[in-house]
Amino acid sequence: MYFRELAIALRAGVDPGRIALHGNNKSMDELEYAVEARVGRVILDSHAEIGRLAEIAGRAGLRQRVLVRVTVGVEAHTHEFIATAHEDQKFGFSLGSGEAMAAVENVLGRPELELVGLHSHIGSQIFDTSGFEVAAHRVVGLLTEIRKEHDLELPEIDLGGGLGIAYVDGDDPQRPADIAVRLQTIIASECAQAGIALPRLAVEPGRAIIGPAMVTLYRVGTVKPITLDGGVQRNYVSVDGGMSDNIRTALYDADYTVALANRASDAEAQLSRVVGKHCESGDIVVKDCWLPADITPGDVLAVAATGAYCYAMASNYNRIPRRPWWQSVTEQLP
């Protein structure tokens, strides 16, 4: 959670004690804001950050609770750009290289910081929970090593988030409650084998909560039929948005379910591609879909499961303004 996200959460009345501050490059201002707000946990991501936070907490006369983010070397079955636990990337402290233990020792040497646990996050939009199992095994292994080296049993493990949701037919995510039971079982077994006390387990199911809760409405501007190789026809359906309000398709090759929203149609389904209005060939909202052949300018399309990583990552790309969400919704209604 970064500065603006923290500000929004606090403005919404979230108990700061339940907030965890994330980020690989937190600024001094962000850390100061977090300490002043009394956030419950700061997830440490670099040695430089450990020093910064200790300095800030010391000036404030406080002892800040922290978790060390551990890169556990797990291959998450997801897109390269949202897999976050392999060694060669920007997040966390590598377990395999010994940097994670070095970070733990750095924190333990800072009286301004209270180390309460370890954090691990293997990626996003994950359906296969085997990666969580491997991560849990390795994190508990580090807990055991910390007890051996420092006679200290840390009371918390945060296994991060990344629980997938259904964007299209064929996506088959597990229920968060079922995953929680599975993770609890794994941690309990690992701790029992290691002979250490069962820590408090935390997870971050953000997308699984908010992702399915919203749709994005677009107004159709133009419809352009294109004949492909083999004589197949595809309609390019251009809408009044695009990669500035949903970067995921261009960035991650994400896919979405889309439907005609303002009227019923009995027309034959036509292979279509929903595209934006930016001067980019990669400005695609939905790459391949089937929409009514009689779709026309002025129609409204609804793109499902846009509650996470869409409007929150919107921008003024190519100087197309990022509108307030309420204006976006009300202007699209027929």
Coordinates of N, CA, C and O in Angstrom, one line a residue, residues 47 71 87 93-105 142 145:
H47 N 17.6 -2.9 2.6 CA 18.4 -2.4 3.8 C 18.3 -0.9 3.9 O 18.3 -0.4 5.1
T71 N 11.9 -13.1 -0.5 CA 11.8 -13.7 -1.8 C 12.1 -15.1 -1.7 O 13.3 -15.5 -1.6
E87 N 14.0 -15.1 -8.0 CA 15.1 -14.3 -7.4 C 15.4 -13.0 -8.2 O 15.8 -12.0 -7.6
F93 N 13.8 -9.6 0.0 CA 15.2 -10.1 0.3 C 15.2 -11.6 -0.1 O 14.4 -12.4 0.4
S94 N 16.2 -11.9 -0.8 CA 16.4 -13.3 -1.3 C 16.7 -14.3 -0.1 O 17.6 -14.0 0.7
L95 N 15.9 -15.3 -0.1 CA 16.1 -16.4 0.9 C 17.4 -17.2 0.5 O 18.2 -17.4 1.4
G96 N 17.5 -17.5 -0.7 CA 18.6 -18.4 -1.2 C 19.9 -17.8 -1.0 O 20.9 -18.5 -0.7
S97 N 20.1 -16.5 -1.2 CA 21.4 -15.9 -1.1 C 21.8 -15.5 0.3 O 22.9 -15.1 0.6
G98 N 20.8 -15.6 1.3 CA 21.1 -15.3 2.7 C 20.8 -13.8 3.0 O 20.9 -13.4 4.2
E99 N 20.3 -13.1 2.0 CA 19.9 -11.7 2.3 C 18.8 -11.5 3.2 O 18.6 -10.6 4.0
A100 N 17.8 -12.5 3.2 CA 16.7 -12.4 4.1 C 17.1 -12.5 5.6 O 16.7 -11.7 6.4
M101 N 18.0 -13.4 5.9 CA 18.6 -13.5 7.2 C 19.4 -12.3 7.6 O 19.3 -11.7 8.7
A102 N 20.1 -11.7 6.6 CA 20.9 -10.5 6.9 C 19.9 -9.3 7.2 O 20.2 -8.5 8.1
A103 N 18.8 -9.3 6.5 CA 17.8 -8.2 6.8 C 17.2 -8.4 8.2 O 17.0 -7.4 8.9
V104 N 16.9 -9.6 8.5 CA 16.4 -9.9 9.9 C 17.4 -9.4 10.9 O 17.0 -8.8 11.9
E105 N 18.6 -9.7 10.7 CA 19.7 -9.3 11.7 C 19.8 -7.8 11.7 O 20.0 -7.2 12.8
L142 N 12.8 -20.5 7.5 CA 13.5 -19.3 7.9 C 13.1 -19.0 9.4 O 14.0 -18.6 10.2
E145 N 15.2 -21.1 11.5 CA 16.6 -20.7 11.5 C 16.8 -19.4 12.4 O 17.8 -19.3 13.1

